[in-house]
Coordinates of C-alpha atoms in Angstrom, one line a residue:
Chain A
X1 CA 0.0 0.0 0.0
X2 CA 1.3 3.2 -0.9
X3 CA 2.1 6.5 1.5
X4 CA -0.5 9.0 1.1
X5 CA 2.2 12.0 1.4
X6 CA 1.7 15.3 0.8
X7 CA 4.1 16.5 -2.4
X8 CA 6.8 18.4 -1.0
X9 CA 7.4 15.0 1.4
X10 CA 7.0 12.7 -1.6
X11 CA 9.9 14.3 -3.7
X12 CA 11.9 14.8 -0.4
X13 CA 11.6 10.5 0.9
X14 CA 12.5 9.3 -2.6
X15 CA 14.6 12.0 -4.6
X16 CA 18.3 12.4 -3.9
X17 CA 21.2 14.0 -6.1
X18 CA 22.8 12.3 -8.8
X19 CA 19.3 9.9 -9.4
X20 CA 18.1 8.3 -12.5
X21 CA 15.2 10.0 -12.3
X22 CA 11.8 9.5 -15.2
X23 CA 9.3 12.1 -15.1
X24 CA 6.9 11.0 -17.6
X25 CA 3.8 11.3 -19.4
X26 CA 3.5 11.8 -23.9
X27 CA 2.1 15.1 -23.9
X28 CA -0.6 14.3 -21.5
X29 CA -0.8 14.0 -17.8
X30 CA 2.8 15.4 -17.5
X31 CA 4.3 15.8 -14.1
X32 CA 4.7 19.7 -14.4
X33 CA 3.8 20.4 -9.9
X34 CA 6.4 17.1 -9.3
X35 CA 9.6 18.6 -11.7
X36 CA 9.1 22.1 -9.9
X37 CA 9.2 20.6 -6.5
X38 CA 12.3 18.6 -7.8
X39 CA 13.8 22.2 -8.4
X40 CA 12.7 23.7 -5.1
X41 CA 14.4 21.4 -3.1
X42 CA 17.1 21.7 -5.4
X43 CA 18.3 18.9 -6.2
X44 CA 21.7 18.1 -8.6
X45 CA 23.3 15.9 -10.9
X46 CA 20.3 14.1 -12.1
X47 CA 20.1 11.6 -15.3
X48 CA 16.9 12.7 -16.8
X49 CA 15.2 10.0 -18.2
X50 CA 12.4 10.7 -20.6
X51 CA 11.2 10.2 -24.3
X52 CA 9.9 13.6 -24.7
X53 CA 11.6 16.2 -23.1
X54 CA 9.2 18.8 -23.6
X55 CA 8.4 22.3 -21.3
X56 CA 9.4 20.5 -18.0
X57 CA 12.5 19.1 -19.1
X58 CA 13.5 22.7 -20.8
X59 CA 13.1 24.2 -17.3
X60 CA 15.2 21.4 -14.9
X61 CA 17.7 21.2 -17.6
X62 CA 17.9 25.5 -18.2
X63 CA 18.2 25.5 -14.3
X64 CA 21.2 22.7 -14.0
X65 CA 19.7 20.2 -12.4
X66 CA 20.4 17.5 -14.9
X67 CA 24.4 16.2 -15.9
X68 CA 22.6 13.5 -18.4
X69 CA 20.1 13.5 -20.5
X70 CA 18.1 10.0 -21.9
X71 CA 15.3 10.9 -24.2
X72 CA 13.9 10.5 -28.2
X73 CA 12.5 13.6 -29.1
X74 CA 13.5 17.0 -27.5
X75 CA 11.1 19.6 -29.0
X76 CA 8.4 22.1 -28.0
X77 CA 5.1 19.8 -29.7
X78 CA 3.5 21.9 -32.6
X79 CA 5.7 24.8 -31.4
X80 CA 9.6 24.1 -32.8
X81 CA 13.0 24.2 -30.7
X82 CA 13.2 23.5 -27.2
X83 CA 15.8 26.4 -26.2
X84 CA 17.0 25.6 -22.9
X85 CA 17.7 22.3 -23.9
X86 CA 19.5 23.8 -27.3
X87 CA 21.4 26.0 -25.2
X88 CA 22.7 23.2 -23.2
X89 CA 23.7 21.0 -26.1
X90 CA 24.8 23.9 -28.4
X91 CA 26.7 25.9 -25.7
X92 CA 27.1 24.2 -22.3
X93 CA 24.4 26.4 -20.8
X94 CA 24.2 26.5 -17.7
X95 CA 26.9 23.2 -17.7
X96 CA 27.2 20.3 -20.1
X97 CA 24.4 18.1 -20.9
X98 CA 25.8 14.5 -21.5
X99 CA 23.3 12.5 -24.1
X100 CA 21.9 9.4 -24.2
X101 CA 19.7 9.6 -27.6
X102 CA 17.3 6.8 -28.9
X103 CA 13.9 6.2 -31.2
X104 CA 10.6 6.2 -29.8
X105 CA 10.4 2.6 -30.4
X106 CA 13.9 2.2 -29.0
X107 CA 12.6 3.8 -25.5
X108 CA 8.8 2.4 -25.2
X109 CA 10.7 -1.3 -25.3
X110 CA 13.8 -0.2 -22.9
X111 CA 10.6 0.9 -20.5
X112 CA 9.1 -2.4 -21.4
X113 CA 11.6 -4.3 -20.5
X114 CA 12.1 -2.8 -17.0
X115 CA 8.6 -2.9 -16.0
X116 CA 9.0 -7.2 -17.2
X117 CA 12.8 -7.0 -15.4
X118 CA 14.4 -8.5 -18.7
X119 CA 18.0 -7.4 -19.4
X120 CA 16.7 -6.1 -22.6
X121 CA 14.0 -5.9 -25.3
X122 CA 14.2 -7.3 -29.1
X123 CA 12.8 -4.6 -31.9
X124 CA 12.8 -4.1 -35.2
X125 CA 14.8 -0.6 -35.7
X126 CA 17.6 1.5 -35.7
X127 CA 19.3 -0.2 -38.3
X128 CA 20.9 1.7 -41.0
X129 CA 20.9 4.7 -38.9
X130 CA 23.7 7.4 -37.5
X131 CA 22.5 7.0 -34.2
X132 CA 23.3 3.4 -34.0
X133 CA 27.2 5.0 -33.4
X134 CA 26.4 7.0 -30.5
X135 CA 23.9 5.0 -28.4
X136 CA 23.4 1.8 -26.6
X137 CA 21.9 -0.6 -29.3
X138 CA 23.4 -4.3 -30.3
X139 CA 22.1 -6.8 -32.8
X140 CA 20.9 -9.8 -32.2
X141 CA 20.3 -12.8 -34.0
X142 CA 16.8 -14.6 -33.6
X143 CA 17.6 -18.2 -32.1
X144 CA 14.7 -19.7 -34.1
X145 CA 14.7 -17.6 -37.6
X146 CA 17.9 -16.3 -37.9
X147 CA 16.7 -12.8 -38.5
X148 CA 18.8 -10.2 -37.5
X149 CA 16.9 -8.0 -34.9
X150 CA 18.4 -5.5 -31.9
X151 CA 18.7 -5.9 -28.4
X152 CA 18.0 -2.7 -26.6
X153 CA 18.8 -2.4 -22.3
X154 CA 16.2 -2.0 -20.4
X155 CA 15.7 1.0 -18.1
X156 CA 15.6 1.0 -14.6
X157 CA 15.3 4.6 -13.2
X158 CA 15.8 5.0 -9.7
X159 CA 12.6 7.0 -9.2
X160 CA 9.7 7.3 -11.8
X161 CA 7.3 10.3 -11.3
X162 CA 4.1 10.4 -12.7
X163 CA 0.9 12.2 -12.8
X164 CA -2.8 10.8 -13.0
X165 CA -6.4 12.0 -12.4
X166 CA -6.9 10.0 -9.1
X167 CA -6.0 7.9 -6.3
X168 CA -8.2 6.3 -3.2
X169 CA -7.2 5.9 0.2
X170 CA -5.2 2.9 0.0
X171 CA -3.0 4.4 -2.6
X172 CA -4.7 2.4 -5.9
X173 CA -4.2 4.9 -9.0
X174 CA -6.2 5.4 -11.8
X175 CA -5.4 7.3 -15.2
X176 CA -6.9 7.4 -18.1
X177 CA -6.8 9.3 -21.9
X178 CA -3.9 8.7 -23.3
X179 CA -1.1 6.7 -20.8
X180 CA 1.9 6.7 -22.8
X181 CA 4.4 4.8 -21.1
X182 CA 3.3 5.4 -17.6
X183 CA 2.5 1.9 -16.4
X184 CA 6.2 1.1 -17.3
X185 CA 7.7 3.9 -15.9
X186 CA 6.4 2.6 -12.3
X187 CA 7.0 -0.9 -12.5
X188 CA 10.9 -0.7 -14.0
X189 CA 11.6 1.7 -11.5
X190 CA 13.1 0.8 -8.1
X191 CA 10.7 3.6 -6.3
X192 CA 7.5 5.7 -7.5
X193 CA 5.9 8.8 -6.6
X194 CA 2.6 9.7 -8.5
X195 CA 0.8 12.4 -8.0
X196 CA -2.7 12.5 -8.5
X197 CA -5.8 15.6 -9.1
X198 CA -7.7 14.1 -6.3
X199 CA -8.0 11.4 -4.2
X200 CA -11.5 9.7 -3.6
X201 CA -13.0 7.6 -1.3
X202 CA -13.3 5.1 -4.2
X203 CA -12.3 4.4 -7.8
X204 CA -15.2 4.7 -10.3
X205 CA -14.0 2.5 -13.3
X206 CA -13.5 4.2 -16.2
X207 CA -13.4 3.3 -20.1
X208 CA -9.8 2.9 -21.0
X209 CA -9.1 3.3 -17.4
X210 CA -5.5 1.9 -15.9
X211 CA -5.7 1.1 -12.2
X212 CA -1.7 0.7 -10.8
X213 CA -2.4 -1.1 -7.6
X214 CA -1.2 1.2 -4.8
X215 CA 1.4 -1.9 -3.4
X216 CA 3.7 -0.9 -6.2
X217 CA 3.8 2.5 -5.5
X218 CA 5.6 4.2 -2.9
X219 CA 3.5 7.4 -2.7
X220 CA 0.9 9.3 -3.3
X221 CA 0.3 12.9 -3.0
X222 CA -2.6 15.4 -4.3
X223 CA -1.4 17.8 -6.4
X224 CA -4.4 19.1 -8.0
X225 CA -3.6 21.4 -11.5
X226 CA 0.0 19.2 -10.6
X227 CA 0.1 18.6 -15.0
X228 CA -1.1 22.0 -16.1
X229 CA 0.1 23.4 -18.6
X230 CA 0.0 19.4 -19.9
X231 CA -3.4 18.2 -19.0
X232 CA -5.2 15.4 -17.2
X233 CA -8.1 14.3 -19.4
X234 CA -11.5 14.8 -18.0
X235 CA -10.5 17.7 -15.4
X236 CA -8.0 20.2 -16.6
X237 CA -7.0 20.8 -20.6
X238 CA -4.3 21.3 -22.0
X239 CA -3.0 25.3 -22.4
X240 CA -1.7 25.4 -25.7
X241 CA -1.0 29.3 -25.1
X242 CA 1.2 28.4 -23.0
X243 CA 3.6 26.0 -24.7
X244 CA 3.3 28.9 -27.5
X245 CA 4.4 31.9 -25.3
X246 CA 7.2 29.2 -23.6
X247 CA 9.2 29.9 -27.0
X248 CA 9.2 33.6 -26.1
X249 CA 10.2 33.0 -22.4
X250 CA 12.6 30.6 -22.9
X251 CA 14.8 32.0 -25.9
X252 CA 16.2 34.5 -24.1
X253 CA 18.5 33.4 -20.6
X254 CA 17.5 36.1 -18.8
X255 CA 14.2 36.1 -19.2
X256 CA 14.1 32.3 -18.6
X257 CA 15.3 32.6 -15.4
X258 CA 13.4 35.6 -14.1
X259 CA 10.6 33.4 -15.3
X260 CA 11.3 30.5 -13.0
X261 CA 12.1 32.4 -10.4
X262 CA 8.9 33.9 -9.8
X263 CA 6.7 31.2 -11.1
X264 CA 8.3 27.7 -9.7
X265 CA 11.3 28.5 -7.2
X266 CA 9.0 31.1 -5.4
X267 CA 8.0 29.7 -1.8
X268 CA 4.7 31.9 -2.7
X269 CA 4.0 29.2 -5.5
X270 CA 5.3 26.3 -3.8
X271 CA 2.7 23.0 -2.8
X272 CA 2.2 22.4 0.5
Chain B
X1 CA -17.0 28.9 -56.4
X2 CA -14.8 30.4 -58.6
X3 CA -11.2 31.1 -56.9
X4 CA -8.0 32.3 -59.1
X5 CA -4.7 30.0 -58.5
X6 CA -3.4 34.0 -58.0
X7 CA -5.2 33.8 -55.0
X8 CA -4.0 30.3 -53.4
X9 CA -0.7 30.3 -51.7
X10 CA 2.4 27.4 -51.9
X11 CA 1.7 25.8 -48.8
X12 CA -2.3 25.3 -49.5
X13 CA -0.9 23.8 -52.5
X14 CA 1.4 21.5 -50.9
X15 CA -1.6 20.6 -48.3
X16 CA -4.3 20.1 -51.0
X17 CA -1.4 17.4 -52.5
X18 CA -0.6 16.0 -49.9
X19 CA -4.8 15.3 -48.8
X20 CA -5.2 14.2 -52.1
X21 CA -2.5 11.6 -51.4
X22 CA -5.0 9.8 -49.0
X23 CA -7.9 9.3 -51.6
X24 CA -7.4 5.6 -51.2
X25 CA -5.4 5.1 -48.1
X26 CA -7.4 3.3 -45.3
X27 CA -4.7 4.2 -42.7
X28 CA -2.4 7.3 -42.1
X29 CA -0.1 7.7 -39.4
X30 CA 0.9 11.9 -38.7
X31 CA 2.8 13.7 -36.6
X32 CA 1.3 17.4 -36.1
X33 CA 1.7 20.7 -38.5
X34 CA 0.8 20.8 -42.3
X35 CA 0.7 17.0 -41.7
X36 CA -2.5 16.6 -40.0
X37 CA -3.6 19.5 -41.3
X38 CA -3.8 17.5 -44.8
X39 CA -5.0 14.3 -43.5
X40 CA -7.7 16.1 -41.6
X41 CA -8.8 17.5 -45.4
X42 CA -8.6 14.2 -46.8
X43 CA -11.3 12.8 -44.2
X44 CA -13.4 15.9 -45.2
X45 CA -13.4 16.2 -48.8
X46 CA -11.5 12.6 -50.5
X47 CA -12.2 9.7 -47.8
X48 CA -14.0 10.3 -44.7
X49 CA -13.9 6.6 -43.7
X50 CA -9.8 7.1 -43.3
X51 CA -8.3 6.2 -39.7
X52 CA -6.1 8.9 -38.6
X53 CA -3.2 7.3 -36.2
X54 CA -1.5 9.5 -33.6
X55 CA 2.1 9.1 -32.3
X56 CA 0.9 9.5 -28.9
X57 CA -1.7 5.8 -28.9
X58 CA -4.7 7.7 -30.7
X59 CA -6.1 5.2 -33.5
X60 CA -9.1 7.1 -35.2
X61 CA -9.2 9.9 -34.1
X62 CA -11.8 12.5 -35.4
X63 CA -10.5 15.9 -34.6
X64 CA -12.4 19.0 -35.5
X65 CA -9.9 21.3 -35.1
X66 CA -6.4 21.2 -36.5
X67 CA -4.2 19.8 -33.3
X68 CA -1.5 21.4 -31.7
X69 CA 0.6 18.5 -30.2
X70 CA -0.3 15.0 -31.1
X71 CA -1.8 14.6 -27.8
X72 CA -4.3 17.0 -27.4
X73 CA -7.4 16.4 -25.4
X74 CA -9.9 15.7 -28.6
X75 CA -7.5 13.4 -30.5
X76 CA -8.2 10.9 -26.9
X77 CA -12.1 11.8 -26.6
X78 CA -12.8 11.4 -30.4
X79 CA -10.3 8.1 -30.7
X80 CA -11.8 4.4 -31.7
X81 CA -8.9 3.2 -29.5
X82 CA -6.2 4.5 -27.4
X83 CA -3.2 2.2 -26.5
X84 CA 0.3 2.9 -24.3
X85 CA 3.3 3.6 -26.8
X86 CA 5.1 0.3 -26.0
X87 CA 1.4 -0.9 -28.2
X88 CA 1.8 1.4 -30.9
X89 CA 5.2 0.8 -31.6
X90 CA 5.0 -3.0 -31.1
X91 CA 1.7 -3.9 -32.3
X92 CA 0.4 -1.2 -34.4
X93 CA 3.5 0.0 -36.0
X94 CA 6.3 -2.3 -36.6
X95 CA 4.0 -5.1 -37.7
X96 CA 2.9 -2.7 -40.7
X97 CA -0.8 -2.4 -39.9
X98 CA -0.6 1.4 -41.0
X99 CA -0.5 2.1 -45.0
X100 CA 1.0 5.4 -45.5
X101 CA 2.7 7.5 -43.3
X102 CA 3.6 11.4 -43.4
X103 CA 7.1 12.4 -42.2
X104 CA 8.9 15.9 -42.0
X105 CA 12.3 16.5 -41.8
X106 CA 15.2 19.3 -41.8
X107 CA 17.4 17.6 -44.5
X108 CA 16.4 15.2 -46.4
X109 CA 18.8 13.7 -49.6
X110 CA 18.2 12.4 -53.2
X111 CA 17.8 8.5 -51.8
X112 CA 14.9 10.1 -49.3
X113 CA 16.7 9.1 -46.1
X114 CA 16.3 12.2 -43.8
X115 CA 17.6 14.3 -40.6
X116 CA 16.3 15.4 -38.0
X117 CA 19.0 14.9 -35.7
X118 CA 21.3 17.4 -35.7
X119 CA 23.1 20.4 -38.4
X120 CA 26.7 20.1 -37.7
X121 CA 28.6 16.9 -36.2
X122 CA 27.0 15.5 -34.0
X123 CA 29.0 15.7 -30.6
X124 CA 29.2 19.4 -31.2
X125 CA 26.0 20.4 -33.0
X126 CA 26.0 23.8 -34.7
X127 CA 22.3 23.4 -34.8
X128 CA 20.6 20.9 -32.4
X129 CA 17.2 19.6 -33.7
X130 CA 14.4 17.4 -32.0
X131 CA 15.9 14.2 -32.8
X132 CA 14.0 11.1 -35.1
X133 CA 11.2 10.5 -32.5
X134 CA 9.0 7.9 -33.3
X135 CA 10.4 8.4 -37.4
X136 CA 13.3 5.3 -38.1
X137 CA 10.8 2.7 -37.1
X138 CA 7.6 4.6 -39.0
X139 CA 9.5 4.3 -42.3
X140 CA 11.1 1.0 -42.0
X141 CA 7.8 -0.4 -41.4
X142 CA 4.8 1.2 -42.5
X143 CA 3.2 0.7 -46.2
X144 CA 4.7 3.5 -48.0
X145 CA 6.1 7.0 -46.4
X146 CA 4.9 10.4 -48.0
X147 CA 7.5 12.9 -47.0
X148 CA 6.2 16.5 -46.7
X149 CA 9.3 19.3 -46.6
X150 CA 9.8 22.9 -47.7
X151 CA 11.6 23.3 -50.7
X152 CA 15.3 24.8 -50.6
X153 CA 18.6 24.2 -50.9
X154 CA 18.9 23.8 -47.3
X155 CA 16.3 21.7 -46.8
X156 CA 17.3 19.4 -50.3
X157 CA 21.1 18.3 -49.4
X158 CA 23.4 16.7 -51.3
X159 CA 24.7 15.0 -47.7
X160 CA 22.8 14.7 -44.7
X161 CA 24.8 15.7 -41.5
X162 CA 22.9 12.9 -39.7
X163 CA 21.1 10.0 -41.0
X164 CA 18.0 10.1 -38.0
X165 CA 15.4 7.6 -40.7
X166 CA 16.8 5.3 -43.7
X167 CA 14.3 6.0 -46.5
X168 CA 16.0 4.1 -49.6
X169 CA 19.4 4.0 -47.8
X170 CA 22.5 4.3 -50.6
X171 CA 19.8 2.9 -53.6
X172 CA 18.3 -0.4 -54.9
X173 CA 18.2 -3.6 -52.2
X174 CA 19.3 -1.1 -49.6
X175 CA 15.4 -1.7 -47.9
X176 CA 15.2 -5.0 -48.1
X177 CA 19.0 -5.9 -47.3
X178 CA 18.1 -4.4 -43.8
X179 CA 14.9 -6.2 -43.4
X180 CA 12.6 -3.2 -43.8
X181 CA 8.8 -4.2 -44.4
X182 CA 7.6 -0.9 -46.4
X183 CA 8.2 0.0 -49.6
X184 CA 9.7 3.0 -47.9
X185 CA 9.2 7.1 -49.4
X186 CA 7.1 6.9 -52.5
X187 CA 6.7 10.5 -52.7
X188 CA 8.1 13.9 -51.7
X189 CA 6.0 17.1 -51.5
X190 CA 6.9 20.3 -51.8
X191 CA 5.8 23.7 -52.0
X192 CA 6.9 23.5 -55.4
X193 CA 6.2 20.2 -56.5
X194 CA 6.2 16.8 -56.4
X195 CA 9.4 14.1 -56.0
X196 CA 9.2 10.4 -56.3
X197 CA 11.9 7.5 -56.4
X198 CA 12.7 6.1 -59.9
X199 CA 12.0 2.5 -60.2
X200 CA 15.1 1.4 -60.4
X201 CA 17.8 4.0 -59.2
X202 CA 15.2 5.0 -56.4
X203 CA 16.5 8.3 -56.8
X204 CA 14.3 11.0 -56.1
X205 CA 12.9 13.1 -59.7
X206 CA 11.1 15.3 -60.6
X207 CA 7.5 14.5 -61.4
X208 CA 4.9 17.2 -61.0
X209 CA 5.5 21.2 -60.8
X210 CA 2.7 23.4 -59.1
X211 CA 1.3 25.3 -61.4
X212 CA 3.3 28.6 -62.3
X213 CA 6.7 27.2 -60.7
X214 CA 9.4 26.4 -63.3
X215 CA 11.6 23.7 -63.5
X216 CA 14.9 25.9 -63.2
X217 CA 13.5 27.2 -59.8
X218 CA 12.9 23.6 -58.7
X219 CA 16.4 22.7 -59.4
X220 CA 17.9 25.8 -58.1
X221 CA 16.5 25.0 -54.9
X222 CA 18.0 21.4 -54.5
X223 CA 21.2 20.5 -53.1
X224 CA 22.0 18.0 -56.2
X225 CA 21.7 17.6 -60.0
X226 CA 17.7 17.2 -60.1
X227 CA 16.6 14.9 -63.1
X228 CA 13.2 15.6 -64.3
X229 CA 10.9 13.0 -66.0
X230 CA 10.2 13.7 -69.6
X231 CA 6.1 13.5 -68.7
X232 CA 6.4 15.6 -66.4
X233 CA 2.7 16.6 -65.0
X234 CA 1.9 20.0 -63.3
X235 CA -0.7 20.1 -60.5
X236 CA -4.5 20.1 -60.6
X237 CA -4.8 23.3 -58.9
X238 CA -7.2 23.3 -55.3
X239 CA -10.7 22.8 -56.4
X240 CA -13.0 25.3 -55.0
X241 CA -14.3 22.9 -52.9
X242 CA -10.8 21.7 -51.7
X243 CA -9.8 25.6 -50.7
X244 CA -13.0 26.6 -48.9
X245 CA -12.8 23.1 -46.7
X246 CA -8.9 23.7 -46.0
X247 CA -9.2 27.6 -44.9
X248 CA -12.9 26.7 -43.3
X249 CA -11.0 23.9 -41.8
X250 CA -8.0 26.5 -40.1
X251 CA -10.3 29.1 -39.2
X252 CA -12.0 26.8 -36.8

């Protein structure tokens, strides 16, 4: 059964520096309340793990919190150029960012094969490519075909953070809309922490609904609004303004960090 | 309606192409941008029974407005089906259920392999882009790839600084030598006109102008000696009926 913790707890019990640390969530139901509370307590040295490193990962990585970054498509959706993250690669801003780059494909089976606790996964991919020189993919022959395929390692994160629309007392989550690789996340991870936009006396089963039973998470806490500007299907949408107006905020340093400063590291907009 | 061609601009062009592309498709896999923009006017005006298949788990998705990320809220509320990416990849994608599938790019080169890794080496990028996504697996395994890309020199290379998605590799055999189930990019569409793989050589020619673009500007504005077919076609210009769903369809 999981601890019923109140954010600012969660992210202290089970987030230290220099963690492998997932944050996930494909465009929807995106951690955004957890990452911030990650940067108020200020933690270092993190390996970011995450296939999209959209808005949230632009702000830990802008603010230094991350030395390495794992991940298959840095960019702001529908918008273009993730700049913080740019900066970082481009320039060193504010310090190196090491990479560890793969395919979509390439990261939904490493997640796969943590949540199963294989070594690795076999796909279908990569091949051909540039990035086969510069990431962590080997081929492998099929024992019963002969068909050359690749291995992939799985991924075990330290600590996966996720967000969903609600928990019960007892710690059982349940998300629905669009769950990415959420489910995996959790269960390859050696600790959790999933916030949630309410908790309820009782889960009401939904169409398309995932329940994570609350004995393999660690904890929970309420973080209502806790994915805006992302969104949590059914009780907050999505701001696309905002991902649009993040390109003006986040080009220039400056502004960037004038920005977080009064809008995440503020106590004034901290969670209880 | 009566419209003048005057009156339409390059990229309505290149979206009206690219819709028309899906007259017969029965599955279309898109990222977001001129895109879904195209396959969304296909489902109006050429083949409203066409499944429209999101990166982020959305099979048939109905969208009324044009999305901004491939996860908004109404791709998941108007979906048939909505599965985890581990599913998409594994049972939707790579097993080649989807026919065509739309992919951009920043560089793409005369075999239609493309990059959207990086401009520059790659340990020290000059210009650090997204990176290939959900794109190398896409085009190794769905039914055919429709590449949709500005036209310029920049964009039109005679090297790629990073191969991010093999389209036909270095020529003939390349595909199938690797194991890749698709028969790969069978078109490219630009604001200027259409490319598509010879037969044999599989590189990219010229086979369609938009109307009122000449064949020198085409050339001028690719990174290599572009051949040209000797039928070479130029465009049906938009219908009126294709123009007033496409701008009805952004004013929304």
């Amino acid at each position: 059964m999981a601890d019923l913790v109140s954010l600012r707890e969660g992210v202290a019990e089970l987030v230290s520096d220099g963690d492998s640390v997932a944050l996930e969530g494909f465009t929807h139901l995106i951690p955004f309340a957890a990452g911030h509370e990650v940067l108020r307590q200020g933690r270092r040295e993190l390996e970011l793990i995450r296939m999209t490193p959209d808005v949230l990962y632009d702000q830990m990585i802008g603010m230094g919190a991350a030395r390495r970054l794992v991940f298959s498509y840095g960019g702001n959706p529908g918008v273009g150029s993730l700049h913080r993250f740019r900066d970082a690669i481009e320039h060193g801003w504010p310090r190196p960012l090491e990479l560890e780059e793969h395919s979509h494909a390439g990261m939904a089976n490493r997640y796969a094969a943590g949540a199963a606790d294989l070594p690795f996964a076999v796909m279908r991919g990569y091949l051909g490519t540039d990035l086969v020189a510069y990431t962590t993919v080997a081929p492998i022959t099929c024992p019963f075909t002969g068909e050359q395929l690749v291995a992939v390692p799985a991924l075990r994160p330290d600590v996966a953070i996720v967000h969903a629309q609600e928990a019960d007392r007892q710690g059982n989550v349940q998300l629905w809309g669009i769950p990415g690789v959420q489910k995996e996340a959790v269960l390859g991870a050696h600790r959790s922490l999933i916030t949630v936009e309410r908790i309820v006396d009782e889960l009401e089963p939904r169409p398309g609904g995932i329940v994570i039973p609350g004995w393999v998470i660690d904890a929970v806490a309420e973080a209502p609004g806790g994915s805006r500007p992302s969104y949590s299907l059914g009780i907050t949408d999505r701001d696309n303004d905002f991902y649009r107006e993040w390109d003006r905020v986040s080009r220039e340093r400056e502004t960037f960090l004038e920005w977080m400063s009064r809008h995440v590291l503020s106590e004034e907009v901290a969670w209880h | 309606m009566a419209l003048r061609t005057a009156e339409v601009t390059s990229g309505e062009v290149q979206t009206v192409v690219a819709a028309r592309r899906l007259r017969h498709a029965r599955r279309v896999f898109i990222g977001v941008g001129r895109p879904s923009t195209a396959a969304i006017l296909a489902r109006m005006v050429h083949n409203p029974e066409l499944v429209l298949v999101y990166e982020s788990g959305t099979i048939g998705a109905k969208p009324f407005h044009i999305p901004l990320s491939i996860g908004d809220g109404e791709l998941a509320e108007t979906a048939d089906a909505i599965v985890s990416v581990p599913e998409m990849f594994n049972y939707w994608i790579g097993p080649g259920r989807i026919d065509v599938a739309f992919l951009g790019a920043a560089q793409i080169d005369r075999y239609a392999n493309l990059n959207s890794t990086v401009i520059g080496e790659y340990p020290h990028p000059k210009t650090r882009l997204p990176g290939a996504g959900g794109a190398p697996e896409i085009a190794s395994s769905c039914g055919e790839v429709v590449v949709i890309a500005p036209h310029s020199k920049r964009t039109f290379v005679e090297k790629l600084d990073f191969v991010s998605t093999v389209g036909h590799g270095h020529g003939p055999g390349c595909r199938e030598h690797l194991g890749f189930r698709g028969a790969g990019p069978t078109a490219v569409i630009t604001d200027l006109g259409v490319l598509e793989p010879h037969p044999e050589s599989k590189q990219l020619v010229l086979t369609c102008v938009h109307e009122g673009v000449e064949v020198e500007k085409v050339r001028d504005e690719t990174g290599w000696e572009l051949e040209v077919v000797s039928d070479l076609q130029v465009t049906e210009p938009p219908t009126g009926e294709e123009l007033a769903a496409l701008r009805e369809l952004v004013s929304r």
